[in-house]
């Protein structure tokens, strides 16, 4: 973890050529609570998971795929908004590399000029009597195969298309971990309200007409940003509605 410089001691890193899913690995075999952030990365995942039961497809060298186990202060609830903060950290890491047009699609897809570059899957660890913890799983497309068929309503992109000389996976991982640590520190001290403005600046759908596709109902309105818990605010014909990040998906209405 040389790329993390002086912060390297705060992390432990395991990199494997292949596993089922880096989230699954950390959830199934949580490393000891030794004060470090435990990171598990794989070049290829054979059962990579996305939100809403989707699959994160994998090819060698195509994406940076890793998960980090974050533990919070004993007794602290793992508050809402965590996955939005993870998206913001990825956005800031990309901006630091000079990527232009980085936007966030609620709850936590990272888009470049509308196309998906990265996805995030946050899973809370069952923590009865234990330190609250979350597994933050991140996939960032580095160089997708030309024939990759990934189903996403507005298309997908990769870092090779965004930068003339994109960084390697380990340099990118170090940048994202650095941003995650900085933002999670702010979040632990002051909650999502301290980061809400930064998230909203990058909101891909700010003020646009959108439709939320839920399990049972769909809801249309103007995207009015996010509230202090990270819930999506939707201005509908019948007033402002809050949408929690459960099993819903967001579409812009053309
Ligand atoms: C999504 O776009 O729906 C979320 C995708 C999250 C993919 C990452 S890749 C690393 C980690 N391991 C997984 O199985 N999923 C996450």
PDB file of C-alpha atoms and ligand atoms in Angstrom:
ATOM      1  CA  UNK A   1       0.000   0.000   0.000  1.00  0.00           C
ATOM      2  CA  UNK A   2       2.935   2.317  -0.689  1.00  0.00           C
ATOM      3  CA  UNK A   3       0.650   4.640  -2.664  1.00  0.00           C
ATOM      4  CA  UNK A   4      -1.122   5.566   0.589  1.00  0.00           C
ATOM      5  CA  UNK A   5       2.086   7.034   2.001  1.00  0.00           C
ATOM      6  CA  UNK A   6       1.837   7.916   5.690  1.00  0.00           C
ATOM      7  CA  UNK A   7      -1.736   6.606   5.901  1.00  0.00           C
ATOM      8  CA  UNK A   8      -0.809   3.033   4.957  1.00  0.00           C
ATOM      9  CA  UNK A   9      -0.760   1.863   8.583  1.00  0.00           C
ATOM     10  CA  UNK A  10      -4.454   2.677   8.918  1.00  0.00           C
ATOM     11  CA  UNK A  11      -5.348  -0.021   6.348  1.00  0.00           C
ATOM     12  CA  UNK A  12      -4.845  -3.726   5.844  1.00  0.00           C
ATOM     13  CA  UNK A  13      -5.045  -4.920   2.252  1.00  0.00           C
ATOM     14  CA  UNK A  14      -5.646  -8.368   0.814  1.00  0.00           C
ATOM     15  CA  UNK A  15      -5.537  -8.668  -3.000  1.00  0.00           C
ATOM     16  CA  UNK A  16      -6.526 -11.904  -4.718  1.00  0.00           C
ATOM     17  CA  UNK A  17      -6.620 -12.760  -8.415  1.00  0.00           C
ATOM     18  CA  UNK A  18     -10.168 -14.133  -8.124  1.00  0.00           C
ATOM     19  CA  UNK A  19     -13.008 -14.561  -5.636  1.00  0.00           C
ATOM     20  CA  UNK A  20     -16.793 -14.803  -5.695  1.00  0.00           C
ATOM     21  CA  UNK A  21     -17.472 -11.263  -4.449  1.00  0.00           C
ATOM     22  CA  UNK A  22     -15.272  -9.014  -2.341  1.00  0.00           C
ATOM     23  CA  UNK A  23     -18.341  -7.930  -0.333  1.00  0.00           C
ATOM     24  CA  UNK A  24     -19.275 -11.542   0.294  1.00  0.00           C
ATOM     25  CA  UNK A  25     -15.731 -12.365   1.449  1.00  0.00           C
ATOM     26  CA  UNK A  26     -15.633  -9.577   4.044  1.00  0.00           C
ATOM     27  CA  UNK A  27     -19.178 -10.291   5.243  1.00  0.00           C
ATOM     28  CA  UNK A  28     -18.513 -14.033   5.573  1.00  0.00           C
ATOM     29  CA  UNK A  29     -15.117 -13.773   7.264  1.00  0.00           C
ATOM     30  CA  UNK A  30     -14.873 -10.377   8.993  1.00  0.00           C
ATOM     31  CA  UNK A  31     -11.261  -9.596   9.897  1.00  0.00           C
ATOM     32  CA  UNK A  32     -10.401  -8.732  13.508  1.00  0.00           C
ATOM     33  CA  UNK A  33     -11.377  -5.379  14.950  1.00  0.00           C
ATOM     34  CA  UNK A  34      -7.806  -4.092  15.280  1.00  0.00           C
ATOM     35  CA  UNK A  35      -8.503  -0.438  14.542  1.00  0.00           C
ATOM     36  CA  UNK A  36      -7.541  -0.707  10.877  1.00  0.00           C
ATOM     37  CA  UNK A  37      -9.790  -0.492   7.833  1.00  0.00           C
ATOM     38  CA  UNK A  38      -9.693  -3.914   6.181  1.00  0.00           C
ATOM     39  CA  UNK A  39      -9.705  -3.870   2.395  1.00  0.00           C
ATOM     40  CA  UNK A  40     -10.257  -6.905   0.166  1.00  0.00           C
ATOM     41  CA  UNK A  41      -9.631  -6.498  -3.568  1.00  0.00           C
ATOM     42  CA  UNK A  42      -9.939  -8.954  -6.438  1.00  0.00           C
ATOM     43  CA  UNK A  43      -8.962  -8.707 -10.069  1.00  0.00           C
ATOM     44  CA  UNK A  44     -11.916 -10.877 -11.074  1.00  0.00           C
ATOM     45  CA  UNK A  45     -15.146 -11.646  -9.215  1.00  0.00           C
ATOM     46  CA  UNK A  46     -17.073 -14.723 -10.254  1.00  0.00           C
ATOM     47  CA  UNK A  47     -20.252 -13.600  -8.453  1.00  0.00           C
ATOM     48  CA  UNK A  48     -19.910  -9.823  -8.175  1.00  0.00           C
ATOM     49  CA  UNK A  49     -23.078  -8.284  -6.778  1.00  0.00           C
ATOM     50  CA  UNK A  50     -24.800  -4.978  -7.442  1.00  0.00           C
ATOM     51  CA  UNK A  51     -27.801  -3.220  -5.928  1.00  0.00           C
ATOM     52  CA  UNK A  52     -31.265  -4.661  -6.362  1.00  0.00           C
ATOM     53  CA  UNK A  53     -30.015  -8.161  -7.109  1.00  0.00           C
ATOM     54  CA  UNK A  54     -27.998  -7.045 -10.113  1.00  0.00           C
ATOM     55  CA  UNK A  55     -24.702  -8.598 -11.153  1.00  0.00           C
ATOM     56  CA  UNK A  56     -21.367  -6.754 -11.400  1.00  0.00           C
ATOM     57  CA  UNK A  57     -19.733  -8.321 -14.436  1.00  0.00           C
ATOM     58  CA  UNK A  58     -16.022  -9.041 -14.407  1.00  0.00           C
ATOM     59  CA  UNK A  59     -13.196  -9.491 -16.889  1.00  0.00           C
ATOM     60  CA  UNK A  60      -9.460  -9.515 -16.047  1.00  0.00           C
ATOM     61  CA  UNK A  61      -8.174  -5.937 -15.799  1.00  0.00           C
ATOM     62  CA  UNK A  62     -11.585  -4.469 -16.667  1.00  0.00           C
ATOM     63  CA  UNK A  63     -12.385  -2.875 -13.345  1.00  0.00           C
ATOM     64  CA  UNK A  64     -11.105  -2.062  -9.891  1.00  0.00           C
ATOM     65  CA  UNK A  65     -13.248  -4.130  -7.548  1.00  0.00           C
ATOM     66  CA  UNK A  66     -12.776  -3.976  -3.803  1.00  0.00           C
ATOM     67  CA  UNK A  67     -14.576  -3.800  -0.492  1.00  0.00           C
ATOM     68  CA  UNK A  68     -13.599  -2.045   2.710  1.00  0.00           C
ATOM     69  CA  UNK A  69     -14.888  -2.936   6.157  1.00  0.00           C
ATOM     70  CA  UNK A  70     -15.520   0.244   8.104  1.00  0.00           C
ATOM     71  CA  UNK A  71     -16.169   0.074  11.814  1.00  0.00           C
ATOM     72  CA  UNK A  72     -17.759   2.952  13.660  1.00  0.00           C
ATOM     73  CA  UNK A  73     -17.478   4.085  17.255  1.00  0.00           C
ATOM     74  CA  UNK A  74     -18.974   1.540  19.687  1.00  0.00           C
ATOM     75  CA  UNK A  75     -22.639   2.274  20.294  1.00  0.00           C
ATOM     76  CA  UNK A  76     -22.926   4.645  17.339  1.00  0.00           C
ATOM     77  CA  UNK A  77     -25.778   3.845  15.007  1.00  0.00           C
ATOM     78  CA  UNK A  78     -24.651   3.393  11.399  1.00  0.00           C
ATOM     79  CA  UNK A  79     -26.520   6.383  10.093  1.00  0.00           C
ATOM     80  CA  UNK A  80     -28.283   6.878   6.803  1.00  0.00           C
ATOM     81  CA  UNK A  81     -26.365   8.524   4.000  1.00  0.00           C
ATOM     82  CA  UNK A  82     -23.296   6.293   4.210  1.00  0.00           C
ATOM     83  CA  UNK A  83     -23.572   5.019   0.657  1.00  0.00           C
ATOM     84  CA  UNK A  84     -23.930   8.573  -0.668  1.00  0.00           C
ATOM     85  CA  UNK A  85     -20.718   9.495   1.131  1.00  0.00           C
ATOM     86  CA  UNK A  86     -18.968   6.548  -0.534  1.00  0.00           C
ATOM     87  CA  UNK A  87     -20.140   7.819  -3.937  1.00  0.00           C
ATOM     88  CA  UNK A  88     -18.864  11.277  -3.092  1.00  0.00           C
ATOM     89  CA  UNK A  89     -15.458   9.840  -2.156  1.00  0.00           C
ATOM     90  CA  UNK A  90     -15.200   8.069  -5.521  1.00  0.00           C
ATOM     91  CA  UNK A  91     -16.254  11.272  -7.298  1.00  0.00           C
ATOM     92  CA  UNK A  92     -13.581  13.292  -5.497  1.00  0.00           C
ATOM     93  CA  UNK A  93     -10.896  10.715  -6.236  1.00  0.00           C
ATOM     94  CA  UNK A  94     -11.790  10.848  -9.940  1.00  0.00           C
ATOM     95  CA  UNK A  95     -11.842  14.644  -9.969  1.00  0.00           C
ATOM     96  CA  UNK A  96      -8.407  14.611  -8.325  1.00  0.00           C
ATOM     97  CA  UNK A  97      -7.175  12.638 -11.330  1.00  0.00           C
ATOM     98  CA  UNK A  98      -8.561  15.244 -13.697  1.00  0.00           C
ATOM     99  CA  UNK A  99     -11.701  13.385 -14.810  1.00  0.00           C
ATOM    100  CA  UNK A 100     -14.301  15.883 -16.019  1.00  0.00           C
ATOM    101  CA  UNK A 101     -18.085  15.672 -15.838  1.00  0.00           C
ATOM    102  CA  UNK A 102     -18.277  13.497 -12.715  1.00  0.00           C
ATOM    103  CA  UNK A 103     -21.841  13.255 -11.417  1.00  0.00           C
ATOM    104  CA  UNK A 104     -23.669  11.246  -8.770  1.00  0.00           C
ATOM    105  CA  UNK A 105     -26.914   9.454  -9.442  1.00  0.00           C
ATOM    106  CA  UNK A 106     -28.848   8.854  -6.256  1.00  0.00           C
ATOM    107  CA  UNK A 107     -28.303   6.774  -4.301  1.00  0.00           C
ATOM    108  CA  UNK A 108     -24.760   5.988  -5.386  1.00  0.00           C
ATOM    109  CA  UNK A 109     -23.920   5.426  -9.038  1.00  0.00           C
ATOM    110  CA  UNK A 110     -21.019   7.495 -10.332  1.00  0.00           C
ATOM    111  CA  UNK A 111     -21.604   8.835 -13.843  1.00  0.00           C
ATOM    112  CA  UNK A 112     -19.390  10.591 -16.338  1.00  0.00           C
ATOM    113  CA  UNK A 113     -21.419  12.792 -18.657  1.00  0.00           C
ATOM    114  CA  UNK A 114     -24.400  10.507 -17.954  1.00  0.00           C
ATOM    115  CA  UNK A 115     -22.692   7.123 -18.460  1.00  0.00           C
ATOM    116  CA  UNK A 116     -22.018   4.830 -15.503  1.00  0.00           C
ATOM    117  CA  UNK A 117     -18.364   4.564 -14.490  1.00  0.00           C
ATOM    118  CA  UNK A 118     -18.693   3.142 -10.987  1.00  0.00           C
ATOM    119  CA  UNK A 119     -21.179   1.413  -8.722  1.00  0.00           C
ATOM    120  CA  UNK A 120     -21.315   1.014  -4.957  1.00  0.00           C
ATOM    121  CA  UNK A 121     -22.906  -1.614  -2.772  1.00  0.00           C
ATOM    122  CA  UNK A 122     -22.960  -0.862   0.966  1.00  0.00           C
ATOM    123  CA  UNK A 123     -24.015  -3.685   3.248  1.00  0.00           C
ATOM    124  CA  UNK A 124     -24.419  -3.317   6.996  1.00  0.00           C
ATOM    125  CA  UNK A 125     -22.912  -6.004   9.199  1.00  0.00           C
ATOM    126  CA  UNK A 126     -25.298  -7.543  11.689  1.00  0.00           C
ATOM    127  CA  UNK A 127     -23.910  -6.042  14.850  1.00  0.00           C
ATOM    128  CA  UNK A 128     -25.835  -7.046  17.945  1.00  0.00           C
ATOM    129  CA  UNK A 129     -23.580  -6.058  20.818  1.00  0.00           C
ATOM    130  CA  UNK A 130     -20.713  -5.383  18.420  1.00  0.00           C
ATOM    131  CA  UNK A 131     -19.211  -2.274  16.905  1.00  0.00           C
ATOM    132  CA  UNK A 132     -21.479  -1.128  14.076  1.00  0.00           C
ATOM    133  CA  UNK A 133     -19.799  -1.841  10.780  1.00  0.00           C
ATOM    134  CA  UNK A 134     -20.431  -1.539   7.076  1.00  0.00           C
ATOM    135  CA  UNK A 135     -18.907  -3.253   4.084  1.00  0.00           C
ATOM    136  CA  UNK A 136     -18.443  -0.654   1.360  1.00  0.00           C
ATOM    137  CA  UNK A 137     -18.055  -2.412  -1.992  1.00  0.00           C
ATOM    138  CA  UNK A 138     -16.900  -0.371  -4.967  1.00  0.00           C
ATOM    139  CA  UNK A 139     -16.495  -1.260  -8.629  1.00  0.00           C
ATOM    140  CA  UNK A 140     -14.876   1.238 -11.021  1.00  0.00           C
ATOM    141  CA  UNK A 141     -14.603   0.457 -14.729  1.00  0.00           C
ATOM    142  CA  UNK A 142     -10.982   0.744 -15.866  1.00  0.00           C
ATOM    143  CA  UNK A 143     -10.956  -0.684 -19.373  1.00  0.00           C
ATOM    144  CA  UNK A 144     -14.010  -2.652 -20.425  1.00  0.00           C
ATOM    145  CA  UNK A 145     -13.713  -5.229 -23.215  1.00  0.00           C
ATOM    146  CA  UNK A 146     -15.002  -3.863 -26.522  1.00  0.00           C
ATOM    147  CA  UNK A 147     -17.753  -6.484 -26.578  1.00  0.00           C
ATOM    148  CA  UNK A 148     -18.850  -6.023 -22.948  1.00  0.00           C
ATOM    149  CA  UNK A 149     -22.627  -5.961 -22.870  1.00  0.00           C
ATOM    150  CA  UNK A 150     -23.641  -4.125 -19.718  1.00  0.00           C
ATOM    151  CA  UNK A 151     -27.258  -3.175 -19.371  1.00  0.00           C
ATOM    152  CA  UNK A 152     -27.594   0.381 -18.041  1.00  0.00           C
ATOM    153  CA  UNK A 153     -30.259   2.819 -19.244  1.00  0.00           C
ATOM    154  CA  UNK A 154     -27.825   5.607 -20.218  1.00  0.00           C
ATOM    155  CA  UNK A 155     -24.792   3.462 -21.110  1.00  0.00           C
ATOM    156  CA  UNK A 156     -21.507   2.742 -19.392  1.00  0.00           C
ATOM    157  CA  UNK A 157     -18.004   4.127 -19.670  1.00  0.00           C
ATOM    158  CA  UNK A 158     -14.527   3.354 -18.374  1.00  0.00           C
ATOM    159  CA  UNK A 159     -11.564   5.330 -17.082  1.00  0.00           C
ATOM    160  CA  UNK A 160      -9.581   4.651 -20.259  1.00  0.00           C
ATOM    161  CA  UNK A 161     -12.200   6.696 -22.114  1.00  0.00           C
ATOM    162  CA  UNK A 162     -11.965   9.561 -19.616  1.00  0.00           C
ATOM    163  CA  UNK A 163      -8.225  10.112 -19.282  1.00  0.00           C
ATOM    164  CA  UNK A 164      -5.326  10.015 -21.774  1.00  0.00           C
ATOM    165  CA  UNK A 165      -3.170   8.067 -19.286  1.00  0.00           C
ATOM    166  CA  UNK A 166      -5.373   6.484 -16.644  1.00  0.00           C
ATOM    167  CA  UNK A 167      -3.766   5.312 -13.401  1.00  0.00           C
ATOM    168  CA  UNK A 168      -3.310   1.639 -12.600  1.00  0.00           C
ATOM    169  CA  UNK A 169      -5.686  -0.155 -10.269  1.00  0.00           C
ATOM    170  CA  UNK A 170      -3.500   0.166  -7.165  1.00  0.00           C
ATOM    171  CA  UNK A 171      -2.923   3.917  -7.582  1.00  0.00           C
ATOM    172  CA  UNK A 172      -6.648   4.426  -8.062  1.00  0.00           C
ATOM    173  CA  UNK A 173      -7.430   2.255  -5.044  1.00  0.00           C
ATOM    174  CA  UNK A 174      -5.108   4.364  -2.884  1.00  0.00           C
ATOM    175  CA  UNK A 175      -6.797   7.585  -4.002  1.00  0.00           C
ATOM    176  CA  UNK A 176     -10.284   6.245  -3.307  1.00  0.00           C
ATOM    177  CA  UNK A 177      -9.280   4.906   0.124  1.00  0.00           C
ATOM    178  CA  UNK A 178      -7.707   8.248   0.957  1.00  0.00           C
ATOM    179  CA  UNK A 179     -10.934  10.094   0.078  1.00  0.00           C
ATOM    180  CA  UNK A 180     -13.101   7.517   1.852  1.00  0.00           C
ATOM    181  CA  UNK A 181     -11.106   7.896   5.024  1.00  0.00           C
ATOM    182  CA  UNK A 182     -11.226  11.692   4.905  1.00  0.00           C
ATOM    183  CA  UNK A 183     -14.979  11.805   4.242  1.00  0.00           C
ATOM    184  CA  UNK A 184     -15.916   9.043   6.705  1.00  0.00           C
ATOM    185  CA  UNK A 185     -14.043  10.997   9.378  1.00  0.00           C
ATOM    186  CA  UNK A 186     -16.178  14.070   8.654  1.00  0.00           C
ATOM    187  CA  UNK A 187     -19.270  11.875   8.512  1.00  0.00           C
ATOM    188  CA  UNK A 188     -18.520  10.186  11.839  1.00  0.00           C
ATOM    189  CA  UNK A 189     -18.028  13.584  13.500  1.00  0.00           C
ATOM    190  CA  UNK A 190     -20.813  15.615  11.885  1.00  0.00           C
ATOM    191  CA  UNK A 191     -23.072  13.230   9.945  1.00  0.00           C
ATOM    192  CA  UNK A 192     -24.335  13.523   6.394  1.00  0.00           C
ATOM    193  CA  UNK A 193     -25.413  17.202   6.761  1.00  0.00           C
ATOM    194  CA  UNK A 194     -21.713  18.172   6.627  1.00  0.00           C
ATOM    195  CA  UNK A 195     -21.375  16.544   3.187  1.00  0.00           C
ATOM    196  CA  UNK A 196     -24.824  17.141   1.768  1.00  0.00           C
ATOM    197  CA  UNK A 197     -23.824  20.284  -0.156  1.00  0.00           C
ATOM    198  CA  UNK A 198     -20.880  18.516  -1.816  1.00  0.00           C
ATOM    199  CA  UNK A 199     -23.169  15.646  -2.855  1.00  0.00           C
ATOM    200  CA  UNK A 200     -25.800  18.010  -4.239  1.00  0.00           C
ATOM    201  CA  UNK A 201     -23.239  19.905  -6.324  1.00  0.00           C
ATOM    202  CA  UNK A 202     -22.693  16.685  -8.250  1.00  0.00           C
ATOM    203  CA  UNK A 203     -26.334  15.527  -8.365  1.00  0.00           C
ATOM    204  CA  UNK A 204     -26.848  14.260 -11.923  1.00  0.00           C
ATOM    205  CA  UNK A 205     -30.612  14.824 -11.770  1.00  0.00           C
ATOM    206  CA  UNK A 206     -30.800  18.165  -9.924  1.00  0.00           C
ATOM    207  CA  UNK A 207     -34.090  19.888 -10.780  1.00  0.00           C
ATOM    208  CA  UNK A 208     -34.890  17.384 -13.536  1.00  0.00           C
ATOM    209  CA  UNK A 209     -38.183  15.551 -13.897  1.00  0.00           C
ATOM    210  CA  UNK A 210     -37.613  11.991 -12.688  1.00  0.00           C
ATOM    211  CA  UNK A 211     -39.496   8.812 -12.016  1.00  0.00           C
ATOM    212  CA  UNK A 212     -38.764   6.482  -9.109  1.00  0.00           C
ATOM    213  CA  UNK A 213     -39.404   2.861  -9.903  1.00  0.00           C
ATOM    214  CA  UNK A 214     -40.177   0.983  -6.697  1.00  0.00           C
ATOM    215  CA  UNK A 215     -41.258  -2.516  -5.864  1.00  0.00           C
ATOM    216  CA  UNK A 216     -44.933  -1.650  -5.748  1.00  0.00           C
ATOM    217  CA  UNK A 217     -45.406   1.881  -7.034  1.00  0.00           C
ATOM    218  CA  UNK A 218     -43.735   4.419  -9.240  1.00  0.00           C
ATOM    219  CA  UNK A 219     -43.532   8.079  -8.311  1.00  0.00           C
ATOM    220  CA  UNK A 220     -42.883  11.067 -10.569  1.00  0.00           C
ATOM    221  CA  UNK A 221     -41.738  14.559  -9.745  1.00  0.00           C
ATOM    222  CA  UNK A 222     -38.903  17.065  -9.837  1.00  0.00           C
ATOM    223  CA  UNK A 223     -35.656  15.989  -8.199  1.00  0.00           C
ATOM    224  CA  UNK A 224     -35.187  18.472  -5.340  1.00  0.00           C
ATOM    225  CA  UNK A 225     -31.937  17.015  -4.010  1.00  0.00           C
ATOM    226  CA  UNK A 226     -31.394  15.024  -0.852  1.00  0.00           C
ATOM    227  CA  UNK A 227     -32.264  15.721   2.764  1.00  0.00           C
ATOM    228  CA  UNK A 228     -30.085  15.559   5.869  1.00  0.00           C
ATOM    229  CA  UNK A 229     -30.422  11.768   6.038  1.00  0.00           C
ATOM    230  CA  UNK A 230     -29.509  11.275   2.387  1.00  0.00           C
ATOM    231  CA  UNK A 231     -33.112  10.514   1.388  1.00  0.00           C
ATOM    232  CA  UNK A 232     -34.077  11.712  -2.097  1.00  0.00           C
ATOM    233  CA  UNK A 233     -36.472  14.662  -2.163  1.00  0.00           C
ATOM    234  CA  UNK A 234     -39.087  14.535  -4.863  1.00  0.00           C
ATOM    235  CA  UNK A 235     -41.413  17.450  -5.485  1.00  0.00           C
ATOM    236  CA  UNK A 236     -44.630  15.806  -6.674  1.00  0.00           C
ATOM    237  CA  UNK A 237     -48.095  17.117  -7.549  1.00  0.00           C
ATOM    238  CA  UNK A 238     -49.174  16.225  -4.035  1.00  0.00           C
ATOM    239  CA  UNK A 239     -46.223  17.778  -2.192  1.00  0.00           C
ATOM    240  CA  UNK A 240     -42.649  16.900  -1.248  1.00  0.00           C
ATOM    241  CA  UNK A 241     -41.953  13.198  -0.846  1.00  0.00           C
ATOM    242  CA  UNK A 242     -38.894  11.574   0.756  1.00  0.00           C
ATOM    243  CA  UNK A 243     -37.608   8.419  -0.848  1.00  0.00           C
ATOM    244  CA  UNK A 244     -35.345   6.131   1.147  1.00  0.00           C
ATOM    245  CA  UNK A 245     -32.655   4.293  -0.691  1.00  0.00           C
ATOM    246  CA  UNK A 246     -34.277   0.854  -0.460  1.00  0.00           C
ATOM    247  CA  UNK A 247     -35.301  -1.089  -3.481  1.00  0.00           C
ATOM    248  CA  UNK A 248     -35.905   1.750  -5.868  1.00  0.00           C
ATOM    249  CA  UNK A 249     -34.373   2.924  -9.089  1.00  0.00           C
ATOM    250  CA  UNK A 250     -34.299   6.429 -10.536  1.00  0.00           C
ATOM    251  CA  UNK A 251     -34.903   7.443 -14.159  1.00  0.00           C
ATOM    252  CA  UNK A 252     -34.922  10.809 -15.833  1.00  0.00           C
ATOM    253  CA  UNK A 253     -38.158  11.448 -17.729  1.00  0.00           C
ATOM    254  CA  UNK A 254     -37.623  12.729 -21.244  1.00  0.00           C
TER     255      UNK A 254
HETATM  256  C1  LIG B   1     -24.280  -1.396  -8.454  1.00  0.00           C
HETATM  257  O1  LIG B   1     -23.878  -0.718  -9.396  1.00  0.00           O
HETATM  258  O2  LIG B   1     -25.437  -1.845  -8.388  1.00  0.00           O
HETATM  259  C2  LIG B   1     -23.311  -1.680  -7.338  1.00  0.00           C
HETATM  260  C3  LIG B   1     -22.127  -2.429  -7.850  1.00  0.00           C
HETATM  261  C4  LIG B   1     -21.117  -2.744  -6.775  1.00  0.00           C
HETATM  262  C5  LIG B   1     -20.008  -3.608  -7.299  1.00  0.00           C
HETATM  263  C6  LIG B   1     -18.899  -3.784  -6.312  1.00  0.00           C
HETATM  264  S1  LIG B   1     -17.504  -4.571  -7.036  1.00  0.00           S
HETATM  265  C7  LIG B   1     -16.798  -4.800  -5.464  1.00  0.00           C
HETATM  266  C8  LIG B   1     -17.917  -5.187  -4.529  1.00  0.00           C
HETATM  267  N1  LIG B   1     -18.149  -6.602  -4.558  1.00  0.00           N
HETATM  268  C9  LIG B   1     -19.342  -6.920  -5.037  1.00  0.00           C
HETATM  269  O3  LIG B   1     -19.785  -8.064  -5.178  1.00  0.00           O
HETATM  270  N2  LIG B   1     -20.001  -5.790  -5.368  1.00  0.00           N
HETATM  271  C10 LIG B   1     -19.225  -4.607  -5.072  1.00  0.00           C
END
